[in-house]
């Protein structure tokens, strides 16, 4: 590879790019235009579709029949493929290269459901710009991120890559990810294109079983599932990925209502729509197409611009046009979108812009590890603490499968490596060296019921002042295609917990998980519970700081932890029903064997200190409502609190949720410090899709609530709007 010049790339107006695209398209054959609509992979791994011989890639490139690749990190291979496209095809149109950089490239940040608990869009933007920097120096031009699925079912393994159950937070995070990746300058050598996914509704799969059926009303679609995508599109994300599931019994990938009516027209989306991996070919399994020719016809008519791995487009679109079954204008529109992206990102000016042979020099920089630690510290959620944390003693038992494990990245690990991760054991030793006595035992493995090490664990506990358990899921128990029917802590871990409880010593349960779990037994048998998710490279360092009080945990859950799997789906912004639960009334919406409420609700998280809210007042002005209060750190620890504001319509033309998050503030306070806080909610935030399916603020009364979490309401005020606002 000759040395690649990296001159600043020209910044062009949309008009200039349109002109360039028009000029280029005027020279392209129909076949070459179709070639721009195909994304292939380097290893031919077509999971459900027809596998093919990847060695054909060079031939396909030479014929101009490949527009992009996914799944490559090898800069030399990327260079070879790009050189082939630029130098050995008729028009020299460059390829683009995409990858799944979901929560970090080489520097591994906490997975997305963990990061969401920071309630810190700015921090997530910073994490995303690090991921963009490492990716854009590893041959990558686009990341298949952010994942913007609303999730309400922890049986689904992919909740780990989501931001949780709330659309308001989802909108803030969508913008943060897109801004972090694209940095408002796609010609920069440090940015990558963003691809919002999965469009749409994938998180509501029945039974929490991945790839299963989805069925929802248009109102639920518009009110809950679309807002994060609207925010991503508004933030300028360059691509949207269609999802595997159906909407209204039509696969999203071939769903004209979703792709054209809702996204391209409704949201005025000018980027491109890419399918998910073979999701176009899978419409045959969905039984709406009988062969790949029909797949091509249905998907291009629905508005799918770029086909990932399935190859219906390059094999059938030309025939479909030539036989008059589809108009060439459909292909022109998709081709235009693909070429526009390539011009915007500067690939026509410098096709090799993101290829660096010395790519490792850009990875795992100290400041990026520090940023990863900062994000990890902000992602941890303290679920219980009966005054046992922060730890004082340096004589601890450290027991469990995650104690010495560096497998703390979580699924969708990009180029991150377990060996770059700090285990909890190592984090404690790094922090205290020989000043800490750690009596270690594996105790039991993740999914094992083998009790042969129980006695070793019990002996380790007997030698110690406090028992720290590092337990939970193995990192690959969540992620894609990893749905679980049970959400219990797996294997014999709970049995060991109960055995250790008999010793009468204080127990700190550090939970490693990619999803909310059923923690009833953990809650009963532990004095403290720290939700550590999978925090990435800096896991052990962050947890050591938290366990010993050098960082006061501030995370708040963005996905409810069910009391038990039977409660699912469970989420805070549910409707009231006609028979809301009242303890003394029998004929009410309830279970005979468990409570209705989750074990830990949306917005919940403890601190080592206490925060009081006083002098609370509510103020309604022309176009906003504001909540004023004094927040005081009443304890001995500096810390961060995240007061939240929810609204509730007392009556509306359709049934609305009992709670809707509409504002929050992340506030740092020194011990004893007070601050005056104002949280404002614009009137338009009170809007909801009304009976005519129009977003409106109907006249009437609304509750405005200052809260610690979705269940702990501190103060409520009734306000009213006199006239309807569309
Ligand atoms: C996967 C995932 C999607 C990912 C794509 C490419 O099946 O559904 O999130 O971006 O394929 O790897």
PDB file of C-alpha atoms and ligand atoms in Angstrom, residues 47 70 100 102 144 158 161 197-198 202 211 241 244 276-277 308 412 480, ligand 1:
ATOM      1  CA  UNK A  47     -26.926 -17.208   7.789  1.00  0.00           C
ATOM      2  CA  UNK A  70     -19.693  -5.434   6.102  1.00  0.00           C
ATOM      3  CA  UNK A 100     -21.073  -3.298  14.091  1.00  0.00           C
ATOM      4  CA  UNK A 102     -22.105  -0.852  19.049  1.00  0.00           C
ATOM      5  CA  UNK A 144     -24.448  -0.207  12.351  1.00  0.00           C
ATOM      6  CA  UNK A 158     -30.673  -7.951  22.611  1.00  0.00           C
ATOM      7  CA  UNK A 161     -27.643  -3.183  23.166  1.00  0.00           C
ATOM      8  CA  UNK A 197     -31.560   0.257  13.747  1.00  0.00           C
ATOM      9  CA  UNK A 198     -33.715  -1.872  13.775  1.00  0.00           C
ATOM     10  CA  UNK A 202     -38.096  -5.514  16.866  1.00  0.00           C
ATOM     11  CA  UNK A 211     -36.758 -12.950  15.377  1.00  0.00           C
ATOM     12  CA  UNK A 241     -31.588  -0.570   8.986  1.00  0.00           C
ATOM     13  CA  UNK A 244     -36.223  -8.851  10.877  1.00  0.00           C
ATOM     14  CA  UNK A 276     -30.642  -6.470   8.190  1.00  0.00           C
ATOM     15  CA  UNK A 277     -28.444  -9.490   7.545  1.00  0.00           C
ATOM     16  CA  UNK A 308     -27.288  -6.855   3.041  1.00  0.00           C
ATOM     17  CA  UNK A 412     -21.248  -6.901  20.053  1.00  0.00           C
ATOM     18  CA  UNK A 480     -28.453 -11.699  19.344  1.00  0.00           C
TER      19      UNK A 480
HETATM   20  C1  LIG B   1     -27.231  -8.779  12.665  1.00  0.00           C
HETATM   21  C2  LIG B   1     -28.003  -7.791  13.503  1.00  0.00           C
HETATM   22  C3  LIG B   1     -27.739  -6.352  13.146  1.00  0.00           C
HETATM   23  C4  LIG B   1     -26.315  -6.204  12.636  1.00  0.00           C
HETATM   24  C5  LIG B   1     -26.249  -6.961  11.320  1.00  0.00           C
HETATM   25  C6  LIG B   1     -24.841  -6.910  10.713  1.00  0.00           C
HETATM   26  O1  LIG B   1     -28.028  -9.903  12.394  1.00  0.00           O
HETATM   27  O2  LIG B   1     -29.416  -7.956  13.564  1.00  0.00           O
HETATM   28  O3  LIG B   1     -27.984  -5.573  14.327  1.00  0.00           O
HETATM   29  O4  LIG B   1     -25.999  -4.848  12.436  1.00  0.00           O
HETATM   30  O5  LIG B   1     -26.650  -8.323  11.460  1.00  0.00           O
HETATM   31  O6  LIG B   1     -23.960  -7.625  11.531  1.00  0.00           O
END
